[in-house]
Short mmCIF file of C-alpha atoms and ligand atoms in Angstrom, two decimals:
data_model
loop_
_atom_site.label_atom_id
_atom_site.label_comp_id
_atom_site.label_asym_id
_atom_site.label_seq_id
_atom_site.Cartn_x
_atom_site.Cartn_y
_atom_site.Cartn_z
CA UNK A 1 103.67 107.69 97.28
CA UNK A 2 103.76 105.43 94.10
CA UNK A 3 107.23 103.95 93.81
CA UNK A 4 107.23 102.48 90.27
CA UNK A 5 105.09 100.42 88.07
CA UNK A 6 104.88 97.09 89.48
CA UNK A 7 102.88 95.42 86.66
CA UNK A 8 100.47 95.74 83.98
CA UNK A 9 97.53 93.40 84.16
CA UNK A 10 96.12 91.86 81.05
CA UNK A 11 92.82 89.89 80.81
CA UNK A 12 93.10 86.74 78.64
CA UNK A 13 90.62 84.14 77.61
CA UNK A 14 93.18 81.37 77.45
CA UNK A 15 96.13 81.56 79.89
CA UNK A 16 98.24 78.94 78.10
CA UNK A 17 98.08 80.56 74.65
CA UNK A 18 98.76 83.94 76.20
CA UNK A 19 101.82 82.51 78.02
CA UNK A 20 103.04 81.11 74.69
CA UNK A 21 102.91 84.73 73.35
CA UNK A 22 104.61 86.50 76.23
CA UNK A 23 107.12 83.91 77.07
CA UNK A 24 107.95 82.27 73.71
CA UNK A 25 107.29 85.14 71.23
CA UNK A 26 108.14 88.04 73.49
CA UNK A 27 110.78 86.34 75.55
CA UNK A 28 109.69 87.28 78.99
CA UNK A 29 110.61 84.85 81.73
CA UNK A 30 107.63 83.12 83.44
CA UNK A 31 108.22 83.36 87.20
CA UNK A 32 105.06 82.71 88.96
CA UNK A 33 101.61 80.92 88.32
CA UNK A 34 98.83 80.82 90.86
CA UNK A 35 94.99 80.55 91.31
CA UNK A 36 94.01 83.69 93.31
CA UNK A 37 90.69 82.65 94.36
CA UNK A 38 90.19 85.90 96.23
CA UNK A 39 90.26 87.64 92.85
CA UNK A 40 88.65 84.93 90.84
CA UNK A 41 91.57 84.50 88.47
CA UNK A 42 94.25 82.05 87.63
CA UNK A 43 97.25 84.32 86.95
CA UNK A 44 100.83 84.36 85.91
CA UNK A 45 103.77 86.81 86.21
CA UNK A 46 106.44 87.28 83.67
CA UNK A 47 109.35 89.50 84.42
CA UNK A 48 110.19 92.51 82.22
CA UNK A 49 112.87 94.60 83.56
CA UNK A 50 112.18 95.57 87.21
CA UNK A 51 108.37 94.99 86.66
CA UNK A 52 105.95 92.33 85.46
CA UNK A 53 103.17 91.53 83.09
CA UNK A 54 100.36 89.74 84.95
CA UNK A 55 98.15 87.64 82.77
CA UNK A 56 94.73 87.13 84.16
CA UNK A 57 92.31 84.21 83.23
CA UNK A 58 88.97 84.37 84.95
CA UNK A 59 88.01 81.28 86.94
CA UNK A 60 84.34 81.80 85.89
CA UNK A 61 82.05 84.17 83.98
CA UNK A 62 80.65 85.61 87.33
CA UNK A 63 84.04 87.22 88.32
CA UNK A 64 85.35 90.69 87.77
CA UNK A 65 87.71 89.55 85.03
CA UNK A 66 85.06 87.31 83.56
CA UNK A 67 82.70 90.17 83.22
CA UNK A 68 85.37 92.35 81.88
CA UNK A 69 86.14 89.69 79.10
CA UNK A 70 82.43 89.27 78.36
CA UNK A 71 82.06 93.04 77.86
CA UNK A 72 85.47 94.23 76.50
CA UNK A 73 87.20 91.12 75.20
CA UNK A 74 90.95 90.34 75.92
CA UNK A 75 93.18 93.21 76.48
CA UNK A 76 94.61 95.76 79.04
CA UNK A 77 92.87 95.40 82.35
CA UNK A 78 94.84 97.32 85.06
CA UNK A 79 97.85 99.12 85.84
CA UNK A 80 99.53 98.36 89.19
CA UNK A 81 101.93 100.74 91.16
CA UNK A 82 104.33 99.51 93.92
CA UNK A 83 104.00 101.16 97.29
CA UNK A 84 105.88 100.45 100.44
CA UNK A 85 102.85 100.67 102.70
CA UNK A 86 99.39 99.86 101.03
CA UNK A 87 97.42 100.71 104.11
CA UNK A 88 99.00 104.28 104.38
CA UNK A 89 98.79 104.75 100.62
CA UNK A 90 95.06 103.85 100.63
CA UNK A 91 94.36 106.29 103.47
CA UNK A 92 96.33 109.10 101.73
CA UNK A 93 94.27 108.56 98.41
CA UNK A 94 91.05 108.36 100.30
CA UNK A 95 92.02 111.64 102.03
CA UNK A 96 92.46 113.18 98.56
CA UNK A 97 88.87 112.09 97.57
CA UNK A 98 89.89 109.26 95.32
CA UNK A 99 87.11 106.58 95.06
CA UNK A 100 88.36 103.32 96.18
CA UNK A 101 87.04 99.82 95.06
CA UNK A 102 88.81 98.42 98.18
CA UNK A 103 88.76 100.28 101.34
CA UNK A 104 90.83 97.72 102.94
CA UNK A 105 93.87 95.93 101.37
CA UNK A 106 93.37 92.26 100.45
CA UNK A 107 95.60 89.53 99.41
CA UNK A 108 97.04 89.66 95.95
CA UNK A 109 99.27 87.29 93.89
CA UNK A 110 102.50 86.02 95.36
CA UNK A 111 101.35 87.10 99.00
CA UNK A 112 101.23 90.77 97.97
CA UNK A 113 98.85 93.14 99.54
CA UNK A 114 96.73 95.03 97.16
CA UNK A 115 93.83 97.39 96.72
CA UNK A 116 92.14 98.66 93.53
CA UNK A 117 91.18 102.28 92.94
CA UNK A 118 88.01 103.15 91.03
CA UNK A 119 88.59 104.19 87.28
CA UNK A 120 85.98 107.00 87.81
CA UNK A 121 88.87 108.69 89.91
CA UNK A 122 91.75 107.61 87.81
CA UNK A 123 90.98 108.68 84.33
CA UNK A 124 89.21 105.64 83.33
CA UNK A 125 92.07 103.50 84.11
CA UNK A 126 91.59 100.61 86.68
CA UNK A 127 94.50 101.14 89.03
CA UNK A 128 95.94 98.71 91.63
CA UNK A 129 98.33 99.73 94.34
CA UNK A 130 100.47 96.75 95.47
CA UNK A 131 102.77 96.19 98.44
CA UNK A 132 104.92 93.32 97.45
CA UNK A 133 105.58 90.50 99.94
CA UNK A 134 108.93 90.66 101.73
CA UNK A 135 111.26 88.70 99.56
CA UNK A 136 113.16 85.90 101.55
CO1 CO B 1 97.39 93.10 89.30
#
């Protein structure tokens, strides 16, 4: 059901200094930058192999990532797995009793369709499933 790791999401307080670390120091190509208002973040994607690092700066304190930063500070936020059909994957996970944060997929970065699973069902790891947009 889960095809591969699509990205690892990292919460950052300052997007530009985080980009400097990942792009300049760690050498990952920056491939996308976007305000994802649906998720309350400004985010970038950097390529690493077939997967990505997603850096997330909150658009405000009263957003999920803003609250995460206030509570835990910058660091690992979530792991995202690619699926071919996010609606079918969500249904299959719900059927197995996995607690869902999103019962319906919503828009994610770069026109993907995403849904989050509750960490209480995934060993304490906030888990995202993502159906990437068709690449044209
Ligand atoms: Co993500």
